[in-house]
Amino acid sequence: MKSFRIQPVLGLLFRPCAAPSVTAPGLRAQARWAHKSAQPQFPLVPAPIPFVPDVETFLTLIGRGLKQHASKFPTWDALFTLTSDQLRELGVEPPRTRKYLLRWRQRFREGKFGIGGDLKYVDNGAAELRILETDKSPLIRLRHVVNVPPGKKVEEVSPSDMVRVSGFKVQGVRTIVGPYALPLRGGGARLAVTEGMWEDRRGHKVDGGERRRDEIRFKRRVAERKALREAQGYY
């Protein structure tokens, strides 16, 4: 009986101690590489989409005057592979413009498009939007905005070939409303590539921005009081 009671105690005494973990530099590097490999990977050069088939269209959509640099990118691959230093050598200035272009390149890689990015049928930079009506119940009719081939009506296109378009809605019975949507005769709307459609608008600084606002407004009040005293004959 004593031997049975002593055996668990001896097992605890002679249990091998866990040595402090020491990770070699190579193993740490492998861990970092494994962490990086776990990150979602996006294609270095994404494929063009119907609404953005070339370099000039991409630069036109994101705005901020980048369209003027279209001739500096000979190919679609060059647009997405040139580094910030190479863009500077090409004359893409100022630095905030380069950062803006790099940011939009990454968005495009991730599939984060602006308005019209989900279009399928685009002809010469323009797409046609139509209204698809479906019956949810005998008393409820739903209306959706879909993209159809140019010159086609909803009745002429099979449901599998239609593409639902986000960012637009039906107002009333036959009116499609949404950014840059131009109404078509006979119903529907037309969406065409326009400069700055995807542009991130910069904020407008008032009185020099947050850092200098108080100083500028104080000096303005001093100048106004001085002008008032001079107008009243006090110097």
mmCIF file of C-alpha atoms in Angstrom, residues 39-187:
data_model
loop_
_atom_site.group_PDB
_atom_site.id
_atom_site.type_symbol
_atom_site.label_atom_id
_atom_site.label_comp_id
_atom_site.label_asym_id
_atom_site.label_seq_id
_atom_site.Cartn_x
_atom_site.Cartn_y
_atom_site.Cartn_z
ATOM 1 C CA GLN A 39 -1.983 37.640 -44.243
ATOM 2 C CA PRO A 40 -4.447 37.903 -47.136
ATOM 3 C CA GLN A 41 -2.493 38.121 -50.376
ATOM 4 C CA PHE A 42 -3.737 40.271 -53.273
ATOM 5 C CA PRO A 43 -2.486 40.154 -56.864
ATOM 6 C CA LEU A 44 0.356 42.539 -57.585
ATOM 7 C CA VAL A 45 -1.252 43.484 -60.902
ATOM 8 C CA PRO A 46 -5.051 43.116 -60.787
ATOM 9 C CA ALA A 47 -7.016 42.494 -63.944
ATOM 10 C CA PRO A 48 -8.902 45.427 -65.481
ATOM 11 C CA ILE A 49 -12.667 45.547 -65.052
ATOM 12 C CA PRO A 50 -15.283 46.562 -67.656
ATOM 13 C CA PHE A 51 -15.673 50.069 -66.229
ATOM 14 C CA VAL A 52 -11.882 50.530 -65.868
ATOM 15 C CA PRO A 53 -10.250 48.919 -68.900
ATOM 16 C CA ASP A 54 -7.080 51.031 -69.108
ATOM 17 C CA VAL A 55 -4.700 53.389 -67.326
ATOM 18 C CA GLU A 56 -6.284 56.622 -68.517
ATOM 19 C CA THR A 57 -9.741 55.616 -67.291
ATOM 20 C CA PHE A 58 -8.378 54.648 -63.867
ATOM 21 C CA LEU A 59 -6.559 57.963 -63.436
ATOM 22 C CA THR A 60 -9.597 59.855 -64.695
ATOM 23 C CA LEU A 61 -11.893 58.222 -62.162
ATOM 24 C CA ILE A 62 -9.722 58.785 -59.095
ATOM 25 C CA GLY A 63 -9.340 62.478 -59.985
ATOM 26 C CA ARG A 64 -6.999 65.038 -58.373
ATOM 27 C CA GLY A 65 -5.512 65.855 -61.762
ATOM 28 C CA LEU A 66 -3.834 62.460 -62.168
ATOM 29 C CA LYS A 67 -5.227 62.134 -65.681
ATOM 30 C CA GLN A 68 -2.430 64.422 -66.899
ATOM 31 C CA HIS A 69 0.096 61.718 -65.957
ATOM 32 C CA ALA A 70 -1.534 58.972 -68.046
ATOM 33 C CA SER A 71 1.137 59.121 -70.756
ATOM 34 C CA LYS A 72 3.822 58.284 -68.167
ATOM 35 C CA PHE A 73 2.431 54.761 -67.716
ATOM 36 C CA PRO A 74 2.982 52.775 -70.937
ATOM 37 C CA THR A 75 1.107 49.696 -69.725
ATOM 38 C CA TRP A 76 -1.410 48.578 -67.115
ATOM 39 C CA ASP A 77 1.335 46.557 -65.392
ATOM 40 C CA ALA A 78 3.508 49.662 -65.076
ATOM 41 C CA LEU A 79 0.711 51.505 -63.312
ATOM 42 C CA PHE A 80 0.577 48.886 -60.559
ATOM 43 C CA THR A 81 4.268 47.997 -60.232
ATOM 44 C CA LEU A 82 6.119 51.326 -60.198
ATOM 45 C CA THR A 83 7.399 52.290 -56.755
ATOM 46 C CA SER A 84 6.975 55.649 -55.072
ATOM 47 C CA ASP A 85 10.567 56.630 -55.976
ATOM 48 C CA GLN A 86 9.965 55.723 -59.604
ATOM 49 C CA LEU A 87 6.766 57.751 -59.634
ATOM 50 C CA ARG A 88 8.727 60.723 -58.302
ATOM 51 C CA GLU A 89 11.296 60.330 -61.073
ATOM 52 C CA LEU A 90 8.458 60.350 -63.611
ATOM 53 C CA GLY A 91 7.275 63.675 -62.222
ATOM 54 C CA VAL A 92 4.181 62.607 -60.280
ATOM 55 C CA GLU A 93 4.158 65.472 -57.788
ATOM 56 C CA PRO A 94 3.517 66.561 -55.048
ATOM 57 C CA PRO A 95 4.187 63.679 -52.625
ATOM 58 C CA ARG A 96 0.577 63.628 -51.396
ATOM 59 C CA THR A 97 -0.502 62.928 -54.985
ATOM 60 C CA ARG A 98 1.801 59.915 -55.141
ATOM 61 C CA LYS A 99 0.469 58.648 -51.823
ATOM 62 C CA TYR A 100 -3.071 59.091 -53.085
ATOM 63 C CA LEU A 101 -2.284 57.074 -56.229
ATOM 64 C CA LEU A 102 -0.608 54.306 -54.212
ATOM 65 C CA ARG A 103 -3.599 54.165 -51.880
ATOM 66 C CA TRP A 104 -6.036 53.799 -54.767
ATOM 67 C CA ARG A 105 -3.848 51.133 -56.381
ATOM 68 C CA GLN A 106 -4.111 49.049 -53.234
ATOM 69 C CA ARG A 107 -7.868 49.555 -53.082
ATOM 70 C CA PHE A 108 -8.199 48.341 -56.647
ATOM 71 C CA ARG A 109 -6.128 45.260 -55.830
ATOM 72 C CA GLU A 110 -8.490 44.486 -52.972
ATOM 73 C CA GLY A 111 -11.549 44.913 -55.184
ATOM 74 C CA LYS A 112 -12.736 48.061 -53.416
ATOM 75 C CA PHE A 113 -14.097 49.969 -56.382
ATOM 76 C CA GLY A 114 -16.061 53.166 -56.578
ATOM 77 C CA ILE A 115 -19.398 53.732 -58.267
ATOM 78 C CA GLY A 116 -19.774 51.594 -61.389
ATOM 79 C CA GLY A 117 -17.176 49.063 -60.309
ATOM 80 C CA ASP A 118 -19.743 46.252 -60.419
ATOM 81 C CA LEU A 119 -20.852 46.934 -63.993
ATOM 82 C CA LYS A 120 -20.522 44.163 -66.561
ATOM 83 C CA TYR A 121 -21.723 45.723 -69.797
ATOM 84 C CA VAL A 122 -19.786 48.882 -70.674
ATOM 85 C CA ASP A 123 -19.434 50.306 -74.165
ATOM 86 C CA ASN A 124 -16.987 53.136 -74.845
ATOM 87 C CA GLY A 125 -16.941 54.185 -71.198
ATOM 88 C CA ALA A 126 -20.727 54.189 -70.723
ATOM 89 C CA ALA A 127 -23.236 51.698 -69.346
ATOM 90 C CA GLU A 128 -27.016 51.466 -69.431
ATOM 91 C CA LEU A 129 -29.088 50.885 -66.311
ATOM 92 C CA ARG A 130 -32.603 49.509 -66.430
ATOM 93 C CA ILE A 131 -35.348 48.707 -63.944
ATOM 94 C CA LEU A 132 -36.128 45.083 -63.172
ATOM 95 C CA GLU A 133 -39.499 44.446 -61.551
ATOM 96 C CA THR A 134 -40.132 41.299 -59.542
ATOM 97 C CA ASP A 135 -43.161 40.218 -57.541
ATOM 98 C CA LYS A 136 -42.358 39.347 -53.960
ATOM 99 C CA SER A 137 -46.024 38.622 -53.291
ATOM 100 C CA PRO A 138 -49.346 39.329 -55.026
ATOM 101 C CA LEU A 139 -49.401 42.725 -53.293
ATOM 102 C CA ILE A 140 -45.700 43.639 -53.230
ATOM 103 C CA ARG A 141 -43.633 44.454 -56.316
ATOM 104 C CA LEU A 142 -39.898 45.070 -56.010
ATOM 105 C CA ARG A 143 -37.862 47.242 -58.367
ATOM 106 C CA HIS A 144 -34.131 46.778 -58.805
ATOM 107 C CA VAL A 145 -31.539 48.602 -60.879
ATOM 108 C CA VAL A 146 -29.672 46.286 -63.245
ATOM 109 C CA ASN A 147 -26.986 46.661 -65.887
ATOM 110 C CA VAL A 148 -27.893 45.297 -69.323
ATOM 111 C CA PRO A 149 -26.092 45.263 -72.698
ATOM 112 C CA PRO A 150 -26.327 48.575 -74.590
ATOM 113 C CA GLY A 151 -29.564 49.019 -76.507
ATOM 114 C CA LYS A 152 -31.269 46.088 -74.765
ATOM 115 C CA LYS A 153 -34.427 46.176 -72.710
ATOM 116 C CA VAL A 154 -34.957 44.127 -69.592
ATOM 117 C CA GLU A 155 -37.379 41.851 -71.430
ATOM 118 C CA GLU A 156 -34.699 41.014 -73.998
ATOM 119 C CA VAL A 157 -32.102 39.874 -71.459
ATOM 120 C CA SER A 158 -32.219 36.660 -69.471
ATOM 121 C CA PRO A 159 -32.117 37.057 -65.661
ATOM 122 C CA SER A 160 -28.782 35.233 -65.487
ATOM 123 C CA ASP A 161 -27.176 37.874 -67.731
ATOM 124 C CA MET A 162 -28.402 40.855 -65.705
ATOM 125 C CA VAL A 163 -26.169 42.452 -63.096
ATOM 126 C CA ARG A 164 -27.532 44.154 -59.988
ATOM 127 C CA VAL A 165 -25.887 47.552 -59.526
ATOM 128 C CA SER A 166 -25.238 49.048 -56.103
ATOM 129 C CA GLY A 167 -25.500 52.741 -55.306
ATOM 130 C CA PHE A 168 -28.675 53.331 -57.334
ATOM 131 C CA LYS A 169 -32.357 53.044 -56.548
ATOM 132 C CA VAL A 170 -35.701 53.454 -58.233
ATOM 133 C CA GLN A 171 -37.694 56.564 -57.431
ATOM 134 C CA GLY A 172 -41.329 56.475 -58.368
ATOM 135 C CA VAL A 173 -42.042 54.064 -61.187
ATOM 136 C CA ARG A 174 -39.515 54.731 -63.942
ATOM 137 C CA THR A 175 -36.808 56.998 -62.524
ATOM 138 C CA ILE A 176 -33.354 55.745 -61.555
ATOM 139 C CA VAL A 177 -31.540 58.004 -59.108
ATOM 140 C CA GLY A 178 -27.926 57.821 -58.051
ATOM 141 C CA PRO A 179 -24.565 59.549 -58.537
ATOM 142 C CA TYR A 180 -23.806 60.558 -62.126
ATOM 143 C CA ALA A 181 -26.922 58.803 -63.467
ATOM 144 C CA LEU A 182 -28.359 60.526 -66.541
ATOM 145 C CA PRO A 183 -31.966 59.633 -67.456
ATOM 146 C CA LEU A 184 -32.630 57.915 -70.774
ATOM 147 C CA ARG A 185 -35.636 58.447 -72.983
ATOM 148 C CA GLY A 186 -38.065 55.610 -72.462
ATOM 149 C CA GLY A 187 -36.830 54.811 -68.959
#
